[in-house]
Each structure stands twice: as C-alpha cells, then as structure tokens.
Amino acid sequence: MKGLIALVDCNNFYASCERVFRPWLHGLPLAVLSNNDGCVIARSQEVKDLGIAMGTPMHHLPREAFERGLVLCSSNYELYGDMSARVMATLREFTPHLEPYSIDESWLSFEGFDRAALPDHCQKLCGVVYKWTGIPVSVGAAPTRTLAKLANRHAKKHTATQGVFVIESANSPDTLALLERTPVSEVWGIGGRVTTRLYEMGIHTALDLARANPKWIRRRFSVVVERTARELAGTRCIDMNDAHDSKQMIMTSRSFGQMTADRHEVAEAVRAHAARGAEKLRRQRSLACALRVTVRTNRHMLHLPQDHDSITLALPRPTDNTFEIVRAAQRALQRLWKDRGIRYQKCGVQLMDLIEATGQQLDVFQPPQPTADREKSERLMSALDQLNGQYGRGTVTVGVQRQNAAWQLRSNHRSKRWSTRWDELPTVRLQ
C-alpha cells in the first residue's frame, strides 16, 4: 500500500510574512497590494471578515475599513521568496520527499510512515514550522493529491482540526461525507466552464464526480477531468516528482510606476527585464534562441499618442548569458524607439524558442562556441546568481538601475526586506 501524500499550505502567506518581523500587526486587518499598489492580492483573515474581496482596487477600499485599523502593505516578493525557502527547508526535516508546488504550498510524501502516527507527526510539523519561521501552516494528507487538497481545505476552515486533517481512505464514512459537502466547483482542477457543464449533467458535488464513470467523464470532458474523478475515488493518477515540461517561453513584463517618455529610463527597464529572464533561464536549465521586446502606452488614455509595438530578434546562438541577452534586447529597443515624445506605460522582454541546456542541437553552419569561452560564461553567470541570491536581487546589475526612475514600481507601503538586505536587517535596542 502506498503512503499518504500531504499538502502543506502556508496560511494567508503574504500577510503572515509581513507579521513575522512586525508582530504588532497580529490581529489587525492586513491587505497586501499588487505591483504599483494597484489592488488587493492577499488578505489576512481579518480583512476577509470585513468583506473586502480579492482584486479590490486600492482606491475602492471603504473608509470604514481604515477606521477599523486596515493596514496596507506593498508586495515585497524578496521577503516572501526568502520566507518560502525557510519554510521549505524546515519541511525537509520531516520527510526527504518534498516537491514545491508554489511559493506557499508543497507536496510531501510520507511513504513508509506509520499511518496511525501520521496525525501527530503532522501536528509536530506545524508547530516546528511556526517556531522556526513564524509562518502558520495547514496540512492535509490523503491517498491522492486531489483528496489531499480537500483535506487541506478542511483543515484550514475548521479550527477543531488544529490545522491537520488526514484522510486515510477514500471510502470511509467521514471521507464520503466530506465529498458530499464539497461543491464540485471547489474541487482542485475543476474550472468555471467545466463546473457549468457538470451541473447540467447532474454532477453537483465532489461525491457525484467521484462516483461518475471515468470513461464517460473522459469522453465528455478530457483526460484531466477523468484523472480528477479517479483521484476523488481514491486512485492515484499523479505521483510525486512526475516529470514537468520546461516552459516554452519566459515573459518578464511590468507596468511602470509612472509613464515616461525618457528613452534611458525605458532602456533601464528593458535591461532589468532581460536580466531577470536570463536568471529564470538558468534556473530551469534552458537556453533561448530568440527574444521579443514589447513597448506599450496606456490604452485608456486616448488623449495621448498611442503605441503598442514589438520586435523579435534571433540570438546569435542559444544562450542563457545575461550580457548577450541584454545586448540583444537593447538592440531591439533601439529599433523600436520612436522619438516623438510618446509616454510609455509598460515594456517587456520575452525569451522564446527555449531548448534544454544539456541537449542543444549544434548548427552545422555555425562554429561552436569555444570551450574556454563557454566555461568562462558559465562561471561568470554562476557568480552573478550566487551574489544576487546571497545579498538580494539587484545587488549586481547590468548597467545602472536608479531606484527613483519612473519605470520602478510604486511601493509606497513596502515593508523592509528584513532577511535579505544588510541595510534592512532588524535591529534590537537594548534598554
């Protein structure tokens, strides 16, 4: 019999990260804003209780919420990423079989663990993660990933579980009751359109889907929905560490904090996006064969000159070298630029035609890169990534990146990057 799979999910992760180094925020309604402080992307439970929905624009937040102590935080992804790494490192103390799923979720396999002792083991996990990182987590364990998702959701919603809920069998009375209480729309992997079609066919709950004929489901929907139905019934269709396809393209793009017609400021943004894309390339061990640079104005401000243009360039050879990618992106911007005083709101760099770094096909018409040059490039990129990883993103950049440039994101409510910046480390004052 296979062991259980657990989903560990950090509770209100962004809000929890903000509270780790500022404990006085506990109990206050806390909302995290999107890039440029546009809208709400994360909420503490207190904000949810105020009825503030995800995606609410900042300027639409009700005055009553501020009167009740609403605290706003600009998104601080450097802090969130470091706190996520700390949580993952702690989880590895409890099982060697860990698969990160997102910045705040991980799959854990408890192969070989005594099922009777698993609830206590998971309770201990929650306590240690909170003690070592300050982040509260919930754990749902079950025979399949889809059931583990449901178990985790149940653990979060019901305080009596103390953050842990274990489904030992898909056919137990408690499991069947949970499936019957769960609308099919809340099942992992079931989207809005599929939900509508399932309703039309008389499938309203997770239990209805679990009892449906899988072959019938596949004929009317897809193999993905069929797998979901089988997993709800207790048949594991997705194993830990299944191979994941690499991304076919990498897009780095953000709106500017302010519109700008300054060519040098747009060039700074293009350099930053190209460098960030190259970093992602190396992380997934891929090489890019081409790139596309895009510039765009604000399409809602029709009284201003409009421009939405892009250009695609082939790279001289497949590469993940930051400097080669940045140079190509700058050439593309030079060809795109229009000296007409156009005020741009956004730019982006898309890396395309990605191939595996270990299995690239050499061009018969192009001499291969000399071994010494390739090794030098690899050492340089490794040092670049190590420095930015150790001392914080942006420690070493290609060209100047001014902190007050118009393209930099608005983040008027950003907290300090307490754990990744030397000049922002928390300090202790002795009495």
GROMACS .gro file of C-alpha atoms in nm, residues 147 150-151 153-154 165 167 173-182 206:
model
   18
  147LEU     CA    1  -0.808   1.436  -0.183
  150LEU     CA    2  -0.970   1.877   0.001
  151ALA     CA    3  -0.820   1.765   0.332
  153ARG     CA    4  -0.905   2.298   0.275
  154HIS     CA    5  -1.097   2.127   0.556
  165PHE     CA    6  -0.670   1.668   0.865
  167ILE     CA    7  -0.797   1.114   0.500
  173PRO     CA    8  -1.784   0.740   0.603
  174ASP     CA    9  -1.608   1.062   0.705
  175THR     CA   10  -1.448   1.098   0.362
  176LEU     CA   11  -1.776   1.034   0.179
  177ALA     CA   12  -1.948   1.292   0.399
  178LEU     CA   13  -1.675   1.547   0.320
  179LEU     CA   14  -1.708   1.481  -0.054
  180GLU     CA   15  -2.085   1.519  -0.032
  181ARG     CA   16  -2.049   1.858   0.143
  182THR     CA   17  -1.798   1.986  -0.115
  206ALA     CA   18  -1.732   1.607  -0.529
   0.00000   0.00000   0.00000
